[in-house]
Amino acid sequence: MKSAVFEYALAGSLDEAVELLAQHGPEAKVLAGGQSLVPMMAMRLARPSWLVNVNEIAALKGCAPGTGEASGCWVTGAGLRQVDAERHAGLAAGVPLIAQGLRWVGHVQTKNRGTVGGSLVHADPSAELPLVARVLDAGLVLRRRAGSRVVAAAQFFDAPFVTAVEPDECLAEIRWPVWTGGRIGSAFEEVSIRHGDYAIVAACAQVALDEQGRCLRAVLGVGGASGTPIAVEPVASALAGTRLDESDIEAAAAAVGGHLDPTGDVHASVEYRLHLARVLCARVLRAARDRALRA
Amino acid sequence: MNEPTRRITVTVNGTEHEREVPVRLSLVDFLRETLRLTGTHVGCEHGICGACSVLLDGDPVRSCLMFAVQADGHAVTTVEGLCAAEGRMSVLQDSFCEAHGLQCGYCTPGMLVASHALLDKNPSPTAQQVREAISGNLCRCTGYQQIVDAVLLAASRRSGAAN
């Protein structure tokens, strides 16, 4: 269980990192927290010829309200440690789903190293942060030597462990939309074998209610039940105008399965995953509604 | 391909060590085989068991999921560094003995590091908080109950000593 031989570069800045990626592109992997990449290298499932260590780049660890074209968002650096994102009071107030999702991620030892951006780029279909990014349609800022581009989460996740990131690109920051207007609540729930394991199925929701408790806007998503995290947009948008009462929520949860394409494995059959998706979607909608009513 | 190496400087338990290491050498192998600090155990080598937990700049991490080159310029504390003084156990270590918080001892260094980090941040945790702090560490002997007892005992002893 030792990694194969590789060449190593410590990037002192994001410019230096993308320069190295431009040189070594398809042969190279970015080493951020390493909590998924390093075990894959130990098992020889990954054998990059180059590792570009971005852990010492302070500019990748920011966490602040966005300005300019990122205004209306909270902006987290791709290298922000998961533990720092989970404990950040301002981020929790602006985008509570991030901390709500991170509560389910790994253990203290892995969150002390694991990064927000690393989880997104790794793109495990049952991982929590990709689901939150997809449901909120976060903007992912990808840097390459020639410049940068912003990819919406809806276009970012292509397939299990496959994203829109090109070999010469590095995820620099994530823009998480902050909802305003109305009373807002959100919730994240999942079922896994042990707490901290990857989810068998995960679901999250965010809702905005008016003063009368009527739903102004809702988003809802499911992880672990398709090749990528799924935002069930038609189901969520149909909730606008309702009071999110039990029959509205049950109808929405029942409609979710039609948008999913789960596979069965030793842990859970297709039928069980669809069952979990339905139950968890109802749970997160109820919890998000109740939090919004108390907001 | 030749084995690429780098010269690194790592402070381990307060002592600075400068060594030339292969870039693919894991931090746990650096600690055990290069520095001969064999208190840190190496179990699964892919980030599941927690036996290799050490403190990196004060925070618990898995040393099998880091390359030694990543620790360059950083401070590492291993289980050897948790002792009160040369040859004497800390209150936490003594509590593990007292409460039978170990049997075979394989997971113990990781359990000690994880619970030491907890008590540093939270001197009087609840049993639930202890369970959460050691949730990334597998023990196949104790059933965990005595480990939780040991950490709670250490917390109460430490607060008693402070009063």
Coordinates of C-alpha atoms in Angstrom, one line a residue:
Chain A
M1 CA 0.0 0.0 0.0
K2 CA 2.6 2.6 -1.1
S3 CA 2.2 5.1 -3.9
A4 CA 4.0 4.5 -7.2
V5 CA 6.9 6.8 -8.0
F6 CA 5.9 10.4 -9.0
E7 CA 7.6 13.7 -9.4
Y8 CA 6.6 16.4 -7.0
A9 CA 6.2 20.2 -7.1
L10 CA 5.3 22.6 -4.4
A11 CA 3.3 25.4 -5.9
G12 CA 3.9 28.7 -4.1
S13 CA 1.1 30.5 -5.8
L14 CA -1.9 29.7 -8.0
D15 CA 0.0 31.2 -11.0
E16 CA 2.7 28.7 -10.3
A17 CA 0.2 25.8 -9.9
V18 CA -1.4 26.5 -13.3
E19 CA 1.9 26.9 -14.9
L20 CA 2.9 23.5 -13.7
L21 CA -0.4 22.1 -14.9
A22 CA 0.1 23.7 -18.3
Q23 CA 3.4 21.9 -18.5
H24 CA 2.4 18.5 -17.2
G25 CA -1.4 18.6 -17.7
P26 CA -2.8 15.1 -18.2
E27 CA 0.1 13.5 -16.3
A28 CA -0.4 15.7 -13.2
K29 CA -2.8 15.8 -10.3
V30 CA -3.4 18.6 -7.9
L31 CA -2.7 17.6 -4.4
A32 CA -5.0 19.4 -2.0
G33 CA -6.2 17.7 1.2
G34 CA -5.3 14.3 -0.3
Q35 CA -8.1 12.5 1.6
S36 CA -9.3 10.8 -1.5
L37 CA -6.4 11.1 -3.9
V38 CA -3.7 9.7 -1.5
P39 CA -5.7 6.4 -0.7
M40 CA -6.3 6.0 -4.5
M41 CA -2.6 6.4 -5.0
A42 CA -1.8 3.9 -2.2
M43 CA -4.1 1.4 -3.8
R44 CA -2.6 2.2 -7.2
L45 CA -6.0 3.2 -8.6
A46 CA -4.4 6.5 -9.4
R47 CA -0.8 6.8 -10.7
P48 CA -0.1 10.4 -11.6
S49 CA 3.4 11.1 -12.8
W50 CA 3.3 14.6 -11.2
L51 CA 1.8 15.9 -8.0
V52 CA 1.3 19.6 -7.7
N53 CA 0.9 20.5 -4.0
V54 CA -1.4 23.5 -3.5
N55 CA -1.6 23.2 0.3
E56 CA 0.7 26.2 1.0
I57 CA -1.2 28.7 -1.2
A58 CA -2.8 31.1 1.3
A59 CA -4.9 32.7 -1.5
L60 CA -6.8 29.4 -1.9
K61 CA -8.0 29.5 1.7
G62 CA -10.3 32.5 1.7
C63 CA -13.8 32.6 3.0
A64 CA -15.7 35.9 2.5
P65 CA -18.7 37.6 1.0
G66 CA -18.3 38.0 -2.7
T67 CA -17.7 41.4 -4.4
G68 CA -17.9 42.5 -8.0
E69 CA -19.3 39.7 -10.2
A70 CA -19.4 37.4 -7.2
S71 CA -21.6 39.8 -5.2
G72 CA -24.7 38.0 -3.8
C73 CA -22.5 35.0 -3.1
W74 CA -20.2 33.7 -0.4
V75 CA -16.8 32.9 -1.9
T76 CA -14.7 30.1 -0.5
G77 CA -11.3 29.3 -1.7
A78 CA -10.9 25.8 -3.2
G79 CA -8.2 25.0 -0.6
L80 CA -10.3 26.0 2.4
R81 CA -10.2 23.1 4.9
Q82 CA -13.6 21.4 5.5
V83 CA -13.2 22.0 9.2
D84 CA -12.7 25.7 8.6
A85 CA -15.8 25.9 6.4
E86 CA -17.9 24.0 8.9
R87 CA -17.0 26.3 11.8
H88 CA -17.2 29.6 9.9
A89 CA -20.0 31.6 11.5
G90 CA -20.4 34.0 8.5
L91 CA -20.6 31.2 6.0
A92 CA -23.0 29.3 8.2
A93 CA -25.3 32.4 8.3
G94 CA -25.1 33.1 4.5
V95 CA -25.1 29.5 3.2
P96 CA -26.1 27.2 6.0
L97 CA -26.4 24.1 3.8
I98 CA -22.6 23.9 3.6
A99 CA -22.1 23.3 7.4
Q100 CA -25.3 21.2 7.4
G101 CA -23.7 19.0 4.7
L102 CA -20.3 19.0 6.2
R103 CA -21.7 17.6 9.5
W104 CA -22.0 14.3 7.6
V105 CA -18.6 14.3 6.0
G106 CA -15.8 12.0 7.3
H107 CA -14.2 12.5 10.7
V108 CA -12.3 15.2 12.4
Q109 CA -8.9 13.9 11.1
T110 CA -10.1 13.9 7.5
K111 CA -11.9 17.3 7.8
N112 CA -8.7 18.9 9.2
R113 CA -7.0 18.1 5.9
G114 CA -9.8 17.7 3.3
T115 CA -10.7 20.8 1.3
V116 CA -14.0 22.2 0.0
G117 CA -12.6 22.3 -3.6
G118 CA -11.0 18.9 -3.4
S119 CA -14.4 17.3 -2.6
L120 CA -16.0 19.1 -5.6
V121 CA -13.3 18.1 -8.1
H122 CA -13.2 14.5 -6.8
A123 CA -16.9 14.4 -7.6
D124 CA -17.9 11.3 -5.8
P125 CA -21.6 10.8 -6.7
S126 CA -22.6 10.3 -3.1
A127 CA -20.5 13.1 -1.6
E128 CA -22.1 15.9 0.4
L129 CA -20.4 19.0 -0.9
P130 CA -21.0 18.3 -4.6
L131 CA -24.7 17.8 -3.8
V132 CA -24.9 21.2 -1.9
A133 CA -23.0 22.9 -4.8
R134 CA -25.4 21.3 -7.4
V135 CA -28.6 22.2 -5.5
L136 CA -27.6 25.8 -4.9
D137 CA -26.0 26.0 -8.4
A138 CA -22.8 27.3 -7.1
G139 CA -20.3 28.9 -9.5
L140 CA -16.9 27.1 -9.8
V141 CA -14.1 29.4 -10.9
L142 CA -11.5 27.4 -12.9
R143 CA -8.1 28.9 -13.5
R144 CA -5.6 28.1 -16.2
R145 CA -2.6 29.9 -17.5
A146 CA -4.5 31.8 -20.1
G147 CA -7.2 33.0 -17.7
S148 CA -10.2 31.8 -15.8
R149 CA -13.8 30.7 -16.5
V150 CA -16.8 30.2 -14.2
V151 CA -18.7 26.9 -14.6
A152 CA -22.1 26.6 -13.0
A153 CA -22.5 23.4 -10.9
A154 CA -25.2 22.3 -13.2
Q155 CA -22.6 22.0 -16.0
F156 CA -19.7 20.9 -13.7
F157 CA -20.5 17.3 -12.8
D158 CA -20.4 15.1 -15.9
A159 CA -20.3 11.5 -14.5
P160 CA -19.0 9.7 -11.4
F161 CA -15.6 11.2 -10.7
V162 CA -15.7 13.2 -13.9
T163 CA -16.0 17.0 -14.0
A164 CA -15.6 19.9 -16.4
V165 CA -12.1 20.6 -15.1
E166 CA -9.6 20.3 -18.0
P167 CA -6.1 18.9 -17.3
D168 CA -4.5 22.3 -17.3
E169 CA -7.1 23.8 -15.0
C170 CA -7.2 24.2 -11.2
L171 CA -10.3 25.0 -9.2
A172 CA -9.6 28.4 -7.6
E173 CA -12.8 29.4 -5.8
I174 CA -16.4 28.5 -5.3
R175 CA -19.2 31.1 -5.4
W176 CA -22.1 30.0 -3.2
P177 CA -25.4 31.9 -3.9
V178 CA -26.8 33.6 -0.8
W179 CA -30.6 33.7 -0.8
T180 CA -32.3 36.9 0.2
G181 CA -36.0 37.7 0.5
G182 CA -38.5 35.8 2.7
R183 CA -37.8 33.5 5.5
I184 CA -35.2 30.9 4.6
G185 CA -34.5 27.4 5.9
S186 CA -32.5 24.5 4.7
A187 CA -31.7 20.9 5.7
F188 CA -29.4 18.0 4.8
E189 CA -30.0 14.4 5.7
E190 CA -28.5 11.1 4.7
V191 CA -28.3 7.4 5.4
S192 CA -24.9 5.7 5.6
I193 CA -23.6 2.5 7.1
R194 CA -21.7 4.4 9.8
H195 CA -21.7 8.2 10.4
G196 CA -18.9 9.7 8.3
D197 CA -19.0 7.0 5.6
Y198 CA -20.1 7.9 2.2
A199 CA -23.9 8.3 1.9
I200 CA -26.0 5.4 0.5
V201 CA -28.4 8.2 -0.3
A202 CA -28.3 11.9 0.7
A203 CA -30.8 14.7 0.2
C204 CA -30.9 18.4 0.9
A205 CA -33.4 21.2 0.4
Q206 CA -33.6 24.9 0.9
V207 CA -36.8 26.9 0.9
A208 CA -37.9 30.5 1.1
L209 CA -41.3 31.3 2.6
D210 CA -43.3 34.6 2.6
E211 CA -44.8 36.1 5.8
Q212 CA -47.9 33.9 5.4
G213 CA -45.8 30.7 5.2
R214 CA -46.3 30.3 1.5
C215 CA -43.4 28.9 -0.5
L216 CA -41.6 31.5 -2.6
R217 CA -38.8 29.3 -3.8
A218 CA -37.5 25.8 -3.2
V219 CA -34.6 23.7 -4.3
L220 CA -34.2 20.0 -3.6
G221 CA -31.5 17.5 -4.5
V222 CA -30.4 13.9 -4.1
G223 CA -26.9 12.4 -4.0
G224 CA -25.9 8.7 -4.2
A225 CA -28.8 7.8 -6.5
S226 CA -27.4 8.7 -9.9
G227 CA -24.0 9.1 -11.5
T228 CA -23.9 12.7 -10.4
P229 CA -25.6 14.7 -7.7
I230 CA -29.1 15.5 -9.0
A231 CA -31.1 18.7 -8.4
V232 CA -34.7 17.8 -9.0
E233 CA -35.7 21.2 -10.4
P234 CA -39.2 20.4 -11.8
V235 CA -40.2 18.9 -8.5
A236 CA -38.8 21.8 -6.5
S237 CA -40.3 24.5 -8.6
A238 CA -43.7 22.9 -8.4
L239 CA -43.6 23.6 -4.7
A240 CA -43.6 27.4 -5.2
G241 CA -47.0 28.8 -4.1
T242 CA -47.8 25.9 -1.9
R243 CA -47.8 26.0 1.9
L244 CA -45.4 23.0 2.0
D245 CA -48.0 21.1 4.0
E246 CA -47.8 17.3 4.4
S247 CA -49.6 16.5 1.1
D248 CA -47.4 19.0 -0.9
I249 CA -44.3 17.4 0.6
E250 CA -45.5 13.8 0.1
A251 CA -46.3 14.6 -3.6
A252 CA -42.9 16.1 -4.2
A253 CA -41.1 13.3 -2.5
A254 CA -43.1 10.7 -4.5
A255 CA -42.1 12.5 -7.8
V256 CA -38.4 12.6 -7.1
G257 CA -37.7 8.9 -8.1
G258 CA -38.6 9.6 -11.7
H259 CA -35.5 11.9 -11.9
L260 CA -33.1 9.5 -10.5
D261 CA -31.1 6.6 -12.0
P262 CA -29.7 4.6 -9.1
T263 CA -27.6 1.5 -9.4
G264 CA -27.8 -1.4 -6.9
D265 CA -24.8 -2.7 -5.0
V266 CA -23.9 -4.8 -2.0
H267 CA -25.0 -2.0 0.3
A268 CA -28.3 -1.1 -1.2
S269 CA -30.6 -2.2 -4.0
V270 CA -32.1 0.1 -6.6
E271 CA -35.5 -0.1 -4.9
Y272 CA -34.0 0.7 -1.5
R273 CA -32.1 3.7 -2.8
L274 CA -35.3 5.0 -4.4
H275 CA -37.1 4.4 -1.1
L276 CA -34.4 6.4 0.8
A277 CA -34.6 9.2 -1.7
R278 CA -38.3 9.5 -1.2
V279 CA -38.1 9.4 2.6
L280 CA -35.1 11.7 2.9
C281 CA -36.6 14.3 0.4
A282 CA -39.7 14.5 2.5
R283 CA -37.6 14.8 5.7
V284 CA -35.4 17.6 4.4
L285 CA -38.4 19.5 3.0
R286 CA -40.2 19.3 6.4
A287 CA -37.0 20.4 8.3
A288 CA -36.2 23.2 5.9
R289 CA -39.8 24.5 6.1
D290 CA -39.8 24.3 9.9
R291 CA -36.5 26.2 10.1
A292 CA -37.8 28.8 7.7
L293 CA -41.0 29.2 9.9
R294 CA -38.7 29.8 12.9
A295 CA -36.4 32.2 11.0
Chain B
M1 CA 12.0 6.5 -13.3
N2 CA 14.5 7.5 -10.6
E3 CA 13.1 8.0 -7.1
P4 CA 12.7 11.8 -6.8
T5 CA 13.6 13.1 -3.3
R6 CA 13.4 16.4 -1.4
R7 CA 15.2 17.8 1.6
I8 CA 12.6 18.6 4.3
T9 CA 12.7 20.1 7.8
V10 CA 10.0 18.9 10.1
T11 CA 9.6 19.7 13.8
V12 CA 8.5 16.5 15.6
N13 CA 7.7 16.6 19.3
G14 CA 9.6 19.9 19.6
T15 CA 12.8 18.6 17.9
E16 CA 13.7 19.8 14.4
H17 CA 14.7 17.1 11.9
E18 CA 16.2 17.7 8.5
R19 CA 16.2 14.7 6.1
E20 CA 16.4 13.9 2.4
V21 CA 13.2 11.8 1.7
P22 CA 11.6 10.2 -1.4
V23 CA 8.6 12.4 -2.3
R24 CA 6.3 9.3 -2.2
L25 CA 7.3 8.5 1.4
S26 CA 4.2 8.8 3.6
L27 CA 4.4 10.8 6.8
V28 CA 3.8 7.7 8.9
D29 CA 6.7 5.9 7.3
F30 CA 8.9 8.9 7.8
L31 CA 8.0 9.0 11.5
R32 CA 8.4 5.2 12.0
E33 CA 11.2 4.3 9.7
T34 CA 13.3 7.4 9.1
L35 CA 13.0 8.9 12.6
R36 CA 12.4 5.5 14.4
L37 CA 9.4 6.9 16.3
T38 CA 7.4 3.7 16.3
G39 CA 4.7 4.8 18.7
T40 CA 2.6 5.9 15.8
H41 CA 1.0 2.7 14.3
V42 CA 0.4 2.0 10.7
G43 CA -2.8 0.0 10.1
C44 CA -4.8 0.2 6.9
E45 CA -2.6 2.7 5.0
H46 CA -5.6 4.2 3.2
G47 CA -7.2 6.4 5.7
I48 CA -9.8 4.2 7.3
C49 CA -8.5 2.9 10.7
G50 CA -7.1 6.1 12.4
A51 CA -4.2 4.1 14.0
C52 CA -1.7 6.5 12.4
S53 CA -3.3 9.7 13.8
V54 CA -0.8 12.5 14.7
L55 CA -1.2 16.2 15.4
L56 CA -0.2 18.4 12.5
D57 CA 0.3 22.0 13.9
G58 CA -2.0 20.9 16.8
D59 CA -4.8 19.3 14.8
P60 CA -5.3 15.5 14.4
V61 CA -4.7 14.2 10.9
R62 CA -4.1 10.7 9.4
S63 CA -0.3 10.5 8.8
C64 CA -0.9 7.7 6.1
L65 CA -2.8 10.3 4.0
M66 CA 0.1 12.8 3.9
F67 CA 3.4 12.6 2.2
A68 CA 6.4 13.5 4.4
V69 CA 7.2 16.4 2.0
Q70 CA 3.9 18.0 2.9
A71 CA 5.0 18.2 6.5
D72 CA 8.0 20.3 5.4
G73 CA 8.0 23.4 7.6
H74 CA 5.3 22.1 9.9
A75 CA 5.1 20.8 13.5
V76 CA 4.1 17.2 14.2
T77 CA 3.2 15.7 17.5
T78 CA 3.2 11.9 17.9
V79 CA 2.0 9.8 20.8
E80 CA 5.6 10.0 22.1
G81 CA 5.1 13.7 22.4
L82 CA 2.0 13.4 24.6
C83 CA 4.0 12.1 27.7
A84 CA 4.0 14.4 30.7
A85 CA 7.8 14.0 31.1
E86 CA 10.4 11.5 30.1
G87 CA 9.1 8.1 31.1
R88 CA 6.0 9.3 32.7
M89 CA 2.5 9.0 31.4
S90 CA 0.1 11.9 30.9
V91 CA -3.2 12.0 32.8
L92 CA -4.9 10.8 29.6
Q93 CA -2.6 7.8 29.1
D94 CA -2.9 6.9 32.8
S95 CA -6.7 7.0 32.5
F96 CA -6.5 4.6 29.5
C97 CA -4.7 2.1 31.8
E98 CA -7.1 2.8 34.7
A99 CA -10.3 2.4 32.7
H100 CA -9.0 -0.6 30.6
G101 CA -9.2 1.6 27.5
L102 CA -7.0 -0.8 25.6
Q103 CA -6.5 -4.4 25.0
C104 CA -4.2 -5.3 22.1
G105 CA -3.0 -1.7 21.9
Y106 CA -2.9 -1.4 18.2
C107 CA -5.4 1.5 18.0
T108 CA -4.2 3.1 21.2
P109 CA -1.7 5.7 19.8
G110 CA -4.4 7.0 17.5
M111 CA -7.0 7.0 20.2
L112 CA -4.7 8.9 22.5
V113 CA -3.9 11.5 19.8
A114 CA -7.6 11.9 18.9
S115 CA -8.8 12.3 22.5
H116 CA -5.8 14.5 23.5
A117 CA -6.8 16.9 20.7
L118 CA -10.4 16.8 21.9
L119 CA -9.5 17.6 25.5
D120 CA -7.3 20.4 24.4
K121 CA -10.2 22.1 22.7
N122 CA -13.0 20.9 25.0
P123 CA -11.8 20.1 28.5
S124 CA -15.1 18.7 29.7
P125 CA -16.7 16.8 26.8
T126 CA -19.9 14.8 27.0
A127 CA -19.8 11.1 26.2
Q128 CA -21.4 11.9 22.8
Q129 CA -18.6 14.4 22.0
V130 CA -16.0 11.8 23.0
R131 CA -17.6 9.3 20.7
E132 CA -17.6 11.8 17.9
A133 CA -14.0 12.7 18.4
I134 CA -12.9 9.0 18.2
S135 CA -15.3 8.1 15.4
G136 CA -12.5 8.1 12.9
N137 CA -10.5 5.5 14.9
L138 CA -11.3 1.8 14.8
C139 CA -10.8 -0.5 17.8
R140 CA -11.6 -4.2 17.5
C141 CA -11.0 -5.1 21.1
T142 CA -12.8 -2.9 23.6
G143 CA -16.1 -2.1 22.0
Y144 CA -15.2 1.5 22.7
Q145 CA -17.1 1.8 26.0
Q146 CA -13.9 1.7 28.1
I147 CA -12.2 4.2 25.8
V148 CA -15.0 6.6 26.3
D149 CA -14.8 6.0 30.0
A150 CA -11.0 6.6 29.9
V151 CA -11.4 10.0 28.1
L152 CA -14.1 11.1 30.5
L153 CA -12.0 10.0 33.5
A154 CA -9.1 12.0 32.1
A155 CA -11.3 15.0 31.7
S156 CA -12.5 14.8 35.3
R157 CA -9.0 14.3 36.6
R158 CA -7.6 17.2 34.6
S159 CA -10.4 19.6 35.8
G160 CA -9.8 18.4 39.4
A161 CA -6.1 19.1 39.1
A162 CA -6.9 22.6 37.8
N163 CA -9.2 23.5 40.7

